[in-house]
PDB file of C-alpha atoms and ligand atoms in Angstrom:
ATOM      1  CA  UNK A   1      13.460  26.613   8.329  1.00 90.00           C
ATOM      2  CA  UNK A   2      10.268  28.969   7.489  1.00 93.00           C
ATOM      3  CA  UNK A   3       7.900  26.000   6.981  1.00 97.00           C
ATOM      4  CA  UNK A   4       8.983  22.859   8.151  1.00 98.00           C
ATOM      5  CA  UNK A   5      10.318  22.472  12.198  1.00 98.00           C
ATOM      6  CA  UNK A   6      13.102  19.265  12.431  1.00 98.00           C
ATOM      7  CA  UNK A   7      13.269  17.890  15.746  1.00 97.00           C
ATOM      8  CA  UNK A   8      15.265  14.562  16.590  1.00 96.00           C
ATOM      9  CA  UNK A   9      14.485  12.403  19.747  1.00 95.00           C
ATOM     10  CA  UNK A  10      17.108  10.158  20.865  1.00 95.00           C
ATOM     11  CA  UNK A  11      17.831   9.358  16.543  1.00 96.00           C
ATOM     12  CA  UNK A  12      13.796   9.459  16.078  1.00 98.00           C
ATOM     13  CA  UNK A  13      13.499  12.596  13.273  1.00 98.00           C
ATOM     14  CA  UNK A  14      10.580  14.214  13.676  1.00 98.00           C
ATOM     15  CA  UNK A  15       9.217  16.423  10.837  1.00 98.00           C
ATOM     16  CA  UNK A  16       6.707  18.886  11.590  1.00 98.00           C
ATOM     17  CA  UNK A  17       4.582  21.169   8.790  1.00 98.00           C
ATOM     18  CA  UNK A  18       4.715  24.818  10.345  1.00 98.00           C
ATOM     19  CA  UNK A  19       2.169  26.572   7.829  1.00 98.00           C
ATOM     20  CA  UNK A  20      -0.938  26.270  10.047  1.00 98.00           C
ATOM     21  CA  UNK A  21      -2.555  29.620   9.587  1.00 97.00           C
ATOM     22  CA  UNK A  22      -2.831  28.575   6.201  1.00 97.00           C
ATOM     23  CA  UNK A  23      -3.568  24.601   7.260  1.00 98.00           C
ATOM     24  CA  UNK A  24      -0.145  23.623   6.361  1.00 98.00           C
ATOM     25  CA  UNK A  25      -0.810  23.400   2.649  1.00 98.00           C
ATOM     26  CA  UNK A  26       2.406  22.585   0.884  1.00 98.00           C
ATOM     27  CA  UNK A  27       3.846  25.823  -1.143  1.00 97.00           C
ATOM     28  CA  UNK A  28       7.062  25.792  -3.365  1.00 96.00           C
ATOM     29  CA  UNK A  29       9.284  26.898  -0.310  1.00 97.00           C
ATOM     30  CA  UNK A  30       7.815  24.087   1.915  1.00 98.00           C
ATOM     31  CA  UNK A  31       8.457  21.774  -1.053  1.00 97.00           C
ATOM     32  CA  UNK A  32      12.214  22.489  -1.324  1.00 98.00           C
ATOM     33  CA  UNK A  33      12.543  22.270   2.387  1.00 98.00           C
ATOM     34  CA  UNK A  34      11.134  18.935   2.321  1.00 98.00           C
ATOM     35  CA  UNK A  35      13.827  17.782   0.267  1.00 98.00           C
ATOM     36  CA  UNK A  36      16.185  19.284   2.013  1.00 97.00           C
ATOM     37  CA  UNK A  37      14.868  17.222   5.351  1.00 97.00           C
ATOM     38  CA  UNK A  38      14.829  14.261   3.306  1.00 97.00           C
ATOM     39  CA  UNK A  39      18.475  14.797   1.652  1.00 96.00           C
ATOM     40  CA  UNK A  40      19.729  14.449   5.185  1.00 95.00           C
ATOM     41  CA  UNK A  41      17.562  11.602   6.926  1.00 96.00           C
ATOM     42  CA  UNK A  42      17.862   9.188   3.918  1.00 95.00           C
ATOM     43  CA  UNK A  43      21.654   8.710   5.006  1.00 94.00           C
ATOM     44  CA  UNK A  44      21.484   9.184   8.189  1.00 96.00           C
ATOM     45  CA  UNK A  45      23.139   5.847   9.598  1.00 96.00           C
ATOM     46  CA  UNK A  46      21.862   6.640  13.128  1.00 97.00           C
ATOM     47  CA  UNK A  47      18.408   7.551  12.031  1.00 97.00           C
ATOM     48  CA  UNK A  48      15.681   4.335  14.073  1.00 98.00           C
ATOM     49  CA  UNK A  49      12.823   6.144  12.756  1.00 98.00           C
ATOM     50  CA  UNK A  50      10.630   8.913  11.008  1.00 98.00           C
ATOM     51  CA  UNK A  51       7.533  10.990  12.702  1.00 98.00           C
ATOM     52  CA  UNK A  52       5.559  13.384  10.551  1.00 98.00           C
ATOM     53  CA  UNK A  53       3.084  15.590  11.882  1.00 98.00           C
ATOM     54  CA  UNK A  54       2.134  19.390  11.575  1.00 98.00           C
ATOM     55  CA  UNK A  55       1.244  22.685  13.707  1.00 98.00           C
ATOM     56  CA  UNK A  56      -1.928  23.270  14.809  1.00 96.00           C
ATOM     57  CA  UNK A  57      -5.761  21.333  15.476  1.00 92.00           C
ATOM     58  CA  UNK A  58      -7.712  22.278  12.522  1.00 91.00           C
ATOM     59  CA  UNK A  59      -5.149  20.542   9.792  1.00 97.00           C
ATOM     60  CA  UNK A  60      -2.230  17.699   9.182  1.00 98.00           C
ATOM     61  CA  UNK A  61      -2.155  19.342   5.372  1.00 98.00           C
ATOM     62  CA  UNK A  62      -5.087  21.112   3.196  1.00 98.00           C
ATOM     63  CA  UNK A  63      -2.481  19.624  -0.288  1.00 98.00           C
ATOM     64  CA  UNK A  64      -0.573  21.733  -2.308  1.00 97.00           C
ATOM     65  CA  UNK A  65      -0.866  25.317  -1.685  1.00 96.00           C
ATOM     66  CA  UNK A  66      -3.634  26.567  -4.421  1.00 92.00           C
ATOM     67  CA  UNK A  67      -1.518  29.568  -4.906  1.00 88.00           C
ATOM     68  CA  UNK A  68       1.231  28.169  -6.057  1.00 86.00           C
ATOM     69  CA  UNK A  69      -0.113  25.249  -7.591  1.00 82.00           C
ATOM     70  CA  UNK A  70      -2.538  27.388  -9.763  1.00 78.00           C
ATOM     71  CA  UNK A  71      -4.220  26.276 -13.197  1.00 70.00           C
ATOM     72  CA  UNK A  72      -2.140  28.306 -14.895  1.00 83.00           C
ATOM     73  CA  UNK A  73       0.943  26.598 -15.160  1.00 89.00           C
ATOM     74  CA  UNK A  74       1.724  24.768 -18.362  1.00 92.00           C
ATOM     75  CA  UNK A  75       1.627  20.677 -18.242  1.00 94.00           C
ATOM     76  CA  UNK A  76       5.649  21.153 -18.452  1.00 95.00           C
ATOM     77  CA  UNK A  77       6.010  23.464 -15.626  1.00 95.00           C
ATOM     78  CA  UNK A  78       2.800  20.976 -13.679  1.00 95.00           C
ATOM     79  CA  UNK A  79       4.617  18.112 -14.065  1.00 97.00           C
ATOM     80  CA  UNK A  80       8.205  19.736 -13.344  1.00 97.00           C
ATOM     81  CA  UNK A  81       6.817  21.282 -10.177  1.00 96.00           C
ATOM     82  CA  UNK A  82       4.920  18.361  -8.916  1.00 97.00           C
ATOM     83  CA  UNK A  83       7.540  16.117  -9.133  1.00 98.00           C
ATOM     84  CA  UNK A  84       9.560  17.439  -6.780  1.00 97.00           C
ATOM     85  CA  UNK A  85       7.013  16.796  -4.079  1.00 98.00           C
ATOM     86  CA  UNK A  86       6.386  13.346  -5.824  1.00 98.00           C
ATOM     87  CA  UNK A  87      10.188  12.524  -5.237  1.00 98.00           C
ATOM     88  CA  UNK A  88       9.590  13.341  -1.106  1.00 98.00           C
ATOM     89  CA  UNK A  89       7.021  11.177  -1.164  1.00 98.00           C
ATOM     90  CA  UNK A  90       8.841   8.467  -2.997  1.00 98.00           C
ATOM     91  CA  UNK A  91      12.150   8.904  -0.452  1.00 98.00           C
ATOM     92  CA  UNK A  92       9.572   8.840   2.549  1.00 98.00           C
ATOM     93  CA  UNK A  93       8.002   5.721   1.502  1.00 98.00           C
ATOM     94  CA  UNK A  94      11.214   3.879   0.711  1.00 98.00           C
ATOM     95  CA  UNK A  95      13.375   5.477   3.892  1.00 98.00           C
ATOM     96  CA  UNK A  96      14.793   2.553   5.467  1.00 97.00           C
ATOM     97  CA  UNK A  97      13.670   3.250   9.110  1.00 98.00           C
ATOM     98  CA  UNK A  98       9.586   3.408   9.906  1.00 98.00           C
ATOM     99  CA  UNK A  99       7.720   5.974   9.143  1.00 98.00           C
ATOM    100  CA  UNK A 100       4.649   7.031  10.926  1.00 98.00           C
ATOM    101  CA  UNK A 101       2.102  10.138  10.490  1.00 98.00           C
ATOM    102  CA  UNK A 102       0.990  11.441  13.002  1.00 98.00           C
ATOM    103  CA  UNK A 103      -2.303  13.350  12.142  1.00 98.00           C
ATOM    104  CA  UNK A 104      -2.511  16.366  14.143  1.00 97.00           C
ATOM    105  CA  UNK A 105      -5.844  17.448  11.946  1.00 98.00           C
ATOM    106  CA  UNK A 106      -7.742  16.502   8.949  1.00 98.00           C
ATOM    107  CA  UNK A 107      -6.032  16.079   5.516  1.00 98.00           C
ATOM    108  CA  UNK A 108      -7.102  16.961   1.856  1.00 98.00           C
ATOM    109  CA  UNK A 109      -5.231  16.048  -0.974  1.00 98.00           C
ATOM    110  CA  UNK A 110      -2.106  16.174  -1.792  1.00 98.00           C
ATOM    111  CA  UNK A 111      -2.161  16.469   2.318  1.00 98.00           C
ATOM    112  CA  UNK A 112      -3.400  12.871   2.133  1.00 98.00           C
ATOM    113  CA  UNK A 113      -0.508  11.674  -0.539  1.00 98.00           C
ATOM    114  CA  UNK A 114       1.905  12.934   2.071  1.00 98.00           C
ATOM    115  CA  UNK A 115       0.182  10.842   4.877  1.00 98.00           C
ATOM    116  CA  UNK A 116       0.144   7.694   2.805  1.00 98.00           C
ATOM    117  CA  UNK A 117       3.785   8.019   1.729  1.00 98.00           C
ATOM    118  CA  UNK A 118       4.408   6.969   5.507  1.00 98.00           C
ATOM    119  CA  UNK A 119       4.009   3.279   6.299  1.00 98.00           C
ATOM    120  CA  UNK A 120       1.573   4.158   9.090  1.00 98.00           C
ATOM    121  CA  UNK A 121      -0.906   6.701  10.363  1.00 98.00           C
ATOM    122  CA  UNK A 122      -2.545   7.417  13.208  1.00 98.00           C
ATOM    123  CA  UNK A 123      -5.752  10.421  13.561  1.00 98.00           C
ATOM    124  CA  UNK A 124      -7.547  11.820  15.527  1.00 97.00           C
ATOM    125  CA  UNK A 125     -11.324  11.060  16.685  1.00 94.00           C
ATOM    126  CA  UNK A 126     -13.954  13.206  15.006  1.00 94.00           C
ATOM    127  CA  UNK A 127     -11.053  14.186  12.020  1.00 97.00           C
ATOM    128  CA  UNK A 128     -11.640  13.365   8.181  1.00 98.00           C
ATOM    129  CA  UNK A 129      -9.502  12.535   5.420  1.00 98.00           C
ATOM    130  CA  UNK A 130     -10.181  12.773   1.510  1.00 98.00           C
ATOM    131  CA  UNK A 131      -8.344  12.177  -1.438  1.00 98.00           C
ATOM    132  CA  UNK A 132     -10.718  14.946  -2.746  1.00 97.00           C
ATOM    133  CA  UNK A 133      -8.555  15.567  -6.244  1.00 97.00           C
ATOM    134  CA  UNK A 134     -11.504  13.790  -8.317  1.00 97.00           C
ATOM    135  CA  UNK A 135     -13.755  16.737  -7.397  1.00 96.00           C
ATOM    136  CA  UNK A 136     -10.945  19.517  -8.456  1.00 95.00           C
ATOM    137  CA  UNK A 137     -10.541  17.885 -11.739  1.00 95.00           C
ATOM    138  CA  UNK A 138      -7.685  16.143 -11.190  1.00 96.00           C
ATOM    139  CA  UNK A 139      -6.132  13.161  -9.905  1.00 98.00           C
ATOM    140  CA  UNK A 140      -3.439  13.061  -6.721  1.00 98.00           C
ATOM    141  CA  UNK A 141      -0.205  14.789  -8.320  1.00 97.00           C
ATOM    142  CA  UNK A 142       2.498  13.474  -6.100  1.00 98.00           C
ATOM    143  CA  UNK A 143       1.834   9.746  -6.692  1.00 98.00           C
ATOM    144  CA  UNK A 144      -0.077   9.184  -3.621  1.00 98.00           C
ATOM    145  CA  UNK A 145      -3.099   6.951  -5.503  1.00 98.00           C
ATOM    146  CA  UNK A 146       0.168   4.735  -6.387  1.00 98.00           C
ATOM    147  CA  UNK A 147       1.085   4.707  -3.009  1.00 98.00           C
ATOM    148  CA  UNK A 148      -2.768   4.219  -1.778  1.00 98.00           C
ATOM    149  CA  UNK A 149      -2.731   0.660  -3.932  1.00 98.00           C
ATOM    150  CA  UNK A 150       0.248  -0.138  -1.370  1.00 97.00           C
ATOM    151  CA  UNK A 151      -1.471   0.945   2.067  1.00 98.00           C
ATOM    152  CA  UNK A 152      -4.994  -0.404   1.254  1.00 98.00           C
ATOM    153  CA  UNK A 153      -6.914  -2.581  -0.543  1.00 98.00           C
ATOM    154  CA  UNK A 154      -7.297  -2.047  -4.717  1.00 98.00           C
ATOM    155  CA  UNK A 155     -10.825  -1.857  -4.563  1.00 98.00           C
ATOM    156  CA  UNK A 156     -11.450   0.948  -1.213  1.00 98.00           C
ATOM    157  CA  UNK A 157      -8.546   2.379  -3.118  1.00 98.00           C
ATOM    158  CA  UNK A 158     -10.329   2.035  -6.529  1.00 98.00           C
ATOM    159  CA  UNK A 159     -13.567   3.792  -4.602  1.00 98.00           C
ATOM    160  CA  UNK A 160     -11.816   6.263  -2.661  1.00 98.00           C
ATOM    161  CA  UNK A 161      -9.708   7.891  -5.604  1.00 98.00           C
ATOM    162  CA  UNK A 162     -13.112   7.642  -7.693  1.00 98.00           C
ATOM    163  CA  UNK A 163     -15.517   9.050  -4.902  1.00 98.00           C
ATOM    164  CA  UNK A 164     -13.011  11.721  -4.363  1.00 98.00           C
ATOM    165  CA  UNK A 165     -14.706  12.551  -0.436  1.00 98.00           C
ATOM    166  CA  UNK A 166     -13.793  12.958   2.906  1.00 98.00           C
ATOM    167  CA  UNK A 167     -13.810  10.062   5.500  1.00 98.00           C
ATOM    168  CA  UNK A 168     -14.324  10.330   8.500  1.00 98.00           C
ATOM    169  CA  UNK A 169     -11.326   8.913  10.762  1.00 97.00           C
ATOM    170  CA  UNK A 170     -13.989   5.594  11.771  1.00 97.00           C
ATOM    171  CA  UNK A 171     -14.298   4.690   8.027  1.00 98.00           C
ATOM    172  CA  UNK A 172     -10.417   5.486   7.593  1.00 98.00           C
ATOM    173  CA  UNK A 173      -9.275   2.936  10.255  1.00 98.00           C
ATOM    174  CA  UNK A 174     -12.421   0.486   8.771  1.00 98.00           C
ATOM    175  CA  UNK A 175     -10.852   0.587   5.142  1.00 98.00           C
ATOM    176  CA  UNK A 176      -7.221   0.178   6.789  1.00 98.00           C
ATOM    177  CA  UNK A 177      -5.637   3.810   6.300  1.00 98.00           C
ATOM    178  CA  UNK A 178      -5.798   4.474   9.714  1.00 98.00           C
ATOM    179  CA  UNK A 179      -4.003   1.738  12.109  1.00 98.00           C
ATOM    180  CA  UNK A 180      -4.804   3.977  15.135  1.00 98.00           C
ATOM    181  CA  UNK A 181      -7.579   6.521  16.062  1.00 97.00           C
ATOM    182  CA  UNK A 182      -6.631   8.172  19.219  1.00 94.00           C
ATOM    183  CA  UNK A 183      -7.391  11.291  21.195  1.00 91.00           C
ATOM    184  CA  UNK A 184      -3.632  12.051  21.496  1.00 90.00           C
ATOM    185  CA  UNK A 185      -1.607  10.421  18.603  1.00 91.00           C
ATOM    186  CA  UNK A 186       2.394   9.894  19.522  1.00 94.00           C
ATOM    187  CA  UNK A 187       5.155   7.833  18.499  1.00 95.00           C
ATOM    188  CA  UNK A 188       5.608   5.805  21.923  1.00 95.00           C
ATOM    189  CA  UNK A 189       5.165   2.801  19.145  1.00 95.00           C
ATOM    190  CA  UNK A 190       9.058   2.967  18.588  1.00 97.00           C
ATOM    191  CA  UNK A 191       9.120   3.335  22.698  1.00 94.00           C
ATOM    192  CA  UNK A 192      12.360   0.914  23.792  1.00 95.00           C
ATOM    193  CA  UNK A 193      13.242  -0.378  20.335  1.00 97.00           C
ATOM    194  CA  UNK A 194      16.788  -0.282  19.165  1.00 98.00           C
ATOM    195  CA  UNK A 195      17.497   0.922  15.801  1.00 98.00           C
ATOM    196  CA  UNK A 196      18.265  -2.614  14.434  1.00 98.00           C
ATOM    197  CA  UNK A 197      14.856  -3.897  15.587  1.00 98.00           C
ATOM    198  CA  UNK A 198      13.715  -0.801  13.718  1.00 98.00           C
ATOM    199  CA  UNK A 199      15.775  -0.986  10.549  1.00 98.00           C
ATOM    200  CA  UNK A 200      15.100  -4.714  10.379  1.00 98.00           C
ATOM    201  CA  UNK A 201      11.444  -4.823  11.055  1.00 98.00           C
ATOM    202  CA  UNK A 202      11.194  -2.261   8.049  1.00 98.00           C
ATOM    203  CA  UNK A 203      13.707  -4.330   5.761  1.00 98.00           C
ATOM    204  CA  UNK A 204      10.804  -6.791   6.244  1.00 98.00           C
ATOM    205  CA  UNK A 205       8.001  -4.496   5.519  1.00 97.00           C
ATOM    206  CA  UNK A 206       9.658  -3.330   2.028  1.00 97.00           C
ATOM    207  CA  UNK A 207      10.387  -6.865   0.933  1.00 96.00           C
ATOM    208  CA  UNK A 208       6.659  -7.092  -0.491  1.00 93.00           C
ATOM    209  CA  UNK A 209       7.207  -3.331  -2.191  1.00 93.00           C
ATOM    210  CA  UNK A 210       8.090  -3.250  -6.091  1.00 93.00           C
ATOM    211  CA  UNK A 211       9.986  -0.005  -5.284  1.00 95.00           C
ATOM    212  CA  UNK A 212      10.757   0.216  -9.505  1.00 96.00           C
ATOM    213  CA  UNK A 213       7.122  -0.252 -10.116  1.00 97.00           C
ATOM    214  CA  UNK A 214       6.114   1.977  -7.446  1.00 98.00           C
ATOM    215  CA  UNK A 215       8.193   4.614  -8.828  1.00 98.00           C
ATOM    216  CA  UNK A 216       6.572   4.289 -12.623  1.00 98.00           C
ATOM    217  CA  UNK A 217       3.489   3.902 -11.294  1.00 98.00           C
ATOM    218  CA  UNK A 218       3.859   7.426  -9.383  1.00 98.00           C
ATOM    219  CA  UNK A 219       5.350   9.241 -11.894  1.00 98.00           C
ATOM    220  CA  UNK A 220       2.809   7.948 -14.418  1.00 98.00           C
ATOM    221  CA  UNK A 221       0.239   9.736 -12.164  1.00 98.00           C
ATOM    222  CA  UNK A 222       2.127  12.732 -11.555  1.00 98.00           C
ATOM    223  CA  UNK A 223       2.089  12.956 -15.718  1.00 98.00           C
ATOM    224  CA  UNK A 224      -1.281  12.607 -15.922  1.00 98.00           C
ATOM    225  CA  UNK A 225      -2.382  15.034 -13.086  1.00 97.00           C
ATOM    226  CA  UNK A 226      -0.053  17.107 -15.116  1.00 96.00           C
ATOM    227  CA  UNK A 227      -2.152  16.748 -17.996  1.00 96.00           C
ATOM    228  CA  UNK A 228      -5.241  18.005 -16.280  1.00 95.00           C
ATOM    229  CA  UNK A 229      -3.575  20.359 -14.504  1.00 93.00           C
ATOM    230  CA  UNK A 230      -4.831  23.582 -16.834  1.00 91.00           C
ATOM    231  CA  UNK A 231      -8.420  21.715 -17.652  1.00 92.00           C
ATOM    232  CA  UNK A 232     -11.170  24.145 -17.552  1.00 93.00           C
ATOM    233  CA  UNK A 233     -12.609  21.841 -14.358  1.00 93.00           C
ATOM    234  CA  UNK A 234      -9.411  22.525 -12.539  1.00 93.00           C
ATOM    235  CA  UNK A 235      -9.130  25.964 -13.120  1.00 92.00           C
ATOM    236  CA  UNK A 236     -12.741  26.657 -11.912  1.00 93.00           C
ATOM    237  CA  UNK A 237     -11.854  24.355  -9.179  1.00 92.00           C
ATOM    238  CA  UNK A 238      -9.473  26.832  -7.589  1.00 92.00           C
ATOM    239  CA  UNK A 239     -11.214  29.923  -9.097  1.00 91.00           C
ATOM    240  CA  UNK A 240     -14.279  28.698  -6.254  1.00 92.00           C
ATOM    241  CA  UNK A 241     -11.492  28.285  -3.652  1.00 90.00           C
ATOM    242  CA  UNK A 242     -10.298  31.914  -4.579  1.00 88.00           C
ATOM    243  CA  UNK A 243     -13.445  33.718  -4.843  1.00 88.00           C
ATOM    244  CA  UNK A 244     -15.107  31.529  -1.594  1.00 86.00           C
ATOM    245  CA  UNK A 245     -12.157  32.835   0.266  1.00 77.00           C
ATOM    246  CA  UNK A 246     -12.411  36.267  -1.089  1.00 77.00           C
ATOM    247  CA  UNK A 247     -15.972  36.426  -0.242  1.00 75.00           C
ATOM    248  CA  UNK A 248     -14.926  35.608   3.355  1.00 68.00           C
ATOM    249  CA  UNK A 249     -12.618  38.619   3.240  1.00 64.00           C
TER     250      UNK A 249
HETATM  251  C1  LIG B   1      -0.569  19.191  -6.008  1.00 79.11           C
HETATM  252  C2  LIG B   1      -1.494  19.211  -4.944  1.00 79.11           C
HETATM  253  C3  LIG B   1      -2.793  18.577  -5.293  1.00 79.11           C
HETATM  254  C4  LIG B   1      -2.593  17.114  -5.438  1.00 79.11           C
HETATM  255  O1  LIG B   1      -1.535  16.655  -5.795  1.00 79.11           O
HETATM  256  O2  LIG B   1      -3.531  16.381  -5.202  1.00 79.11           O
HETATM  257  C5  LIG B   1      -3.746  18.841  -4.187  1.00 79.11           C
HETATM  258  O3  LIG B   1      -3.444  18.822  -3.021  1.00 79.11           O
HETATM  259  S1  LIG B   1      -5.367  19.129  -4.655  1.00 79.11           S
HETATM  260  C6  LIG B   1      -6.183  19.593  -3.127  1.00 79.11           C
HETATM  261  C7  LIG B   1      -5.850  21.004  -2.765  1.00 79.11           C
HETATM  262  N1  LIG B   1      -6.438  21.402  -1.521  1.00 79.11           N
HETATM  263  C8  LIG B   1      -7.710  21.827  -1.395  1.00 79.11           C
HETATM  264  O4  LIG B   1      -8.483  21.836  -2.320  1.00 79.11           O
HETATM  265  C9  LIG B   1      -8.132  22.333  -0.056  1.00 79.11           C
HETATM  266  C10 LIG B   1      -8.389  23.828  -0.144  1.00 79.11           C
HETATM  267  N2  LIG B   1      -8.765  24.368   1.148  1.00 79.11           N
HETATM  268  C11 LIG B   1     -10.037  24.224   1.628  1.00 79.11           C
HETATM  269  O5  LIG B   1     -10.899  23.624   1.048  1.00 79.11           O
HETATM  270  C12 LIG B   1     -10.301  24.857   2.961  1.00 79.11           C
HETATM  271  O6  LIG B   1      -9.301  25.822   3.202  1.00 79.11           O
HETATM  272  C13 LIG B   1     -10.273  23.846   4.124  1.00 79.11           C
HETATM  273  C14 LIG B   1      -8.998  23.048   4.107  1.00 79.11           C
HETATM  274  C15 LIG B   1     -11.493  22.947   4.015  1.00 79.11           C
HETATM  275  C16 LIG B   1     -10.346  24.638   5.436  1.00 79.11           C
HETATM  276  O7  LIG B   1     -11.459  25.471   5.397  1.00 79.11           O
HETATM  277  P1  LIG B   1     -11.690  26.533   6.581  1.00 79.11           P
HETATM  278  O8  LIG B   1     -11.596  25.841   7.886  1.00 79.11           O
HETATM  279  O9  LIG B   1     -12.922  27.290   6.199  1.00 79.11           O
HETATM  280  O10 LIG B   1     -10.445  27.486   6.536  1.00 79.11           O
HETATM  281  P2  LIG B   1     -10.021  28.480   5.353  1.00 79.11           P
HETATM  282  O11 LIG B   1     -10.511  28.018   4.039  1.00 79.11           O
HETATM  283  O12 LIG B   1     -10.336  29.885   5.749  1.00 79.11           O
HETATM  284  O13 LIG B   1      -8.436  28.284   5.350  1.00 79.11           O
HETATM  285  C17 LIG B   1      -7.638  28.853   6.352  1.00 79.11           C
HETATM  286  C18 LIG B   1      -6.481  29.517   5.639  1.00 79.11           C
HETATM  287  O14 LIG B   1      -5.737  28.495   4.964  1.00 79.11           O
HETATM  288  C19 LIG B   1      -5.667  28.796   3.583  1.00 79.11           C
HETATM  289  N3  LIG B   1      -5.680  27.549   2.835  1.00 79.11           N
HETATM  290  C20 LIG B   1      -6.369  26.432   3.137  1.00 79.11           C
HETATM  291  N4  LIG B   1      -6.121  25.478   2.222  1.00 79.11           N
HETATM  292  C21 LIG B   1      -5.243  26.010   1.321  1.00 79.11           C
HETATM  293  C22 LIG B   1      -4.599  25.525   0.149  1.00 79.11           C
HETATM  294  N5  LIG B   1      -4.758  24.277  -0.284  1.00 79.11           N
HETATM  295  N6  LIG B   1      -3.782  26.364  -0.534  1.00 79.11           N
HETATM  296  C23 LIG B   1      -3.568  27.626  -0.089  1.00 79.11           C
HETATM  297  N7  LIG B   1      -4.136  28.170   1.036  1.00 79.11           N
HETATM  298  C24 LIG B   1      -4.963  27.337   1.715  1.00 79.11           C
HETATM  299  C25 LIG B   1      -6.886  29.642   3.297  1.00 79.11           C
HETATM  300  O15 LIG B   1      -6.694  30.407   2.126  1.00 79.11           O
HETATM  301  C26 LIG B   1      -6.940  30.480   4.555  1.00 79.11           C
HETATM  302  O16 LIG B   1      -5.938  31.461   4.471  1.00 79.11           O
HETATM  303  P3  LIG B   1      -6.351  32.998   4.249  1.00 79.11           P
HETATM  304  O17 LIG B   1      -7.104  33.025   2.938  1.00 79.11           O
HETATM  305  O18 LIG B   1      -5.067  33.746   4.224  1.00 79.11           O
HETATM  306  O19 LIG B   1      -7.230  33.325   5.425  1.00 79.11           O
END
């Protein structure tokens, strides 16, 4: 694959984001590859569990690549085009083996929707993380402030989607995004576990999910975000990314 790297360790999947020169933000090719990774692990009957993590120091994701995610795509062709990254989240989220991110870097957006899709994260000391949308004039596009109400508490979710800033990876493991802050983040958590511990031990963890309302409840934000998505704020939202980067030559 051009973007995404598959690796499987003893029926462990790991997925790894391979766009680091441009901090693994998600474009339409990584998109579709996503889903094709996810086609194959959601019926995967020897799958015990799902790592994923991303090239490089500087970044887990930087969100949907501003490219190809411009303002100038219609509120049909928004929503059509986010929605297939809102569907990978959804699958993620409801796979029935645990999932785990492993946060090789910081992560921004739509980067932080695909974090919280998995059931747990770890980071890295000194790394932030920021549902940042609110400042881009926007909301998250994939559903991840859905899936945020499931990871966290409503009201640091509430604040976080509203504030719209970066944490650093201290006030991320405070507020409960984080379970682990580590210089070195692995998966030795699933260390010696057979995959019916696994599969079990996750049965248990989606009993308390509405997985129908979880689904509405994403796609109602994906419809909104669509909504936004040509708003003059947005638009001069990625001009500034554009012309900052242009600047830098
Ligand atoms: C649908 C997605 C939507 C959602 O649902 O919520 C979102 O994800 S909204 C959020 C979108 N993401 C961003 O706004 C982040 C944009 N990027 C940045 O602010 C900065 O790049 C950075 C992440 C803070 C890193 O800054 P810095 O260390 O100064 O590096 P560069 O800016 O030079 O970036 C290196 C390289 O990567 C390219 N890049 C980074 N982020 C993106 C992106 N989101 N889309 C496309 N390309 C990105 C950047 O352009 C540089 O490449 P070159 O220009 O080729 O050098």
């Amino acid at each position: 694959m051009e973007t995404v790297e598959v690796t499987n360790e003893k029926d462990i999947v790991i997925v790894t984001l391979d766009r680091p020169y441009k901090r693994n933000a998600v474009n339409r090719i990584m998109i579709e590859e996503l889903k094709q990774v996810i086609e194959q692990v959601k019926y995967d009957e020897n799958l015990k569990a799902f790592v994923l993590t991303a090239k490089g120091e500087d970044a887990f994701c930087a969100g949907g690549d501003l490219r190809d995610l411009h303002g100038e795509l219609s509120k049909e062709e928004a929503f059509a085009l986010l929605s297939q990254m809102r569907l990978v989240l959804y699958d993620i989220a409801t796979l029935p083996v645990p999932t785990l991110a492993l946060l090789n870097g910081e992560a921004r957006g739509g980067g932080c929707e695909l974090a919280t899709a998995c059931d747990l994260r770890i980071g890295k000391n000194g790394d932030s993380y920021g549902f940042v949308q609110g400042k881009l004039g926007i909301i998250p596009g994939w559903g991840g402030g859905a899936l945020l109400y499931e990871r966290i508490s409503s009201e640091e979710t509430f604040r976080w989607l509203m504030r719209s800033e970066m944490l650093k990876s201290s006030e991320a493991l405070r507020i409960g995004w984080l379970q682990e802050v580590s210089d070195s983040p692995d998966f030795t958590l699933f260390s010696g576990k057979s995959k019916e511990q696994l599969r079990f031990w996750k049965k248990q963890f989606l009993k308390r999910l509405n997985e129908q309302r979880l689904y509405e409840m994403m796609e109602e934000e994906t419809r909104q975000a669509s909504e936004l998505w040509g708003s003059k704020a947005h638009k001069e939202a990625i001009q500034a990314f554009y012309d900052r980067n242009q600047k830098r030559g």
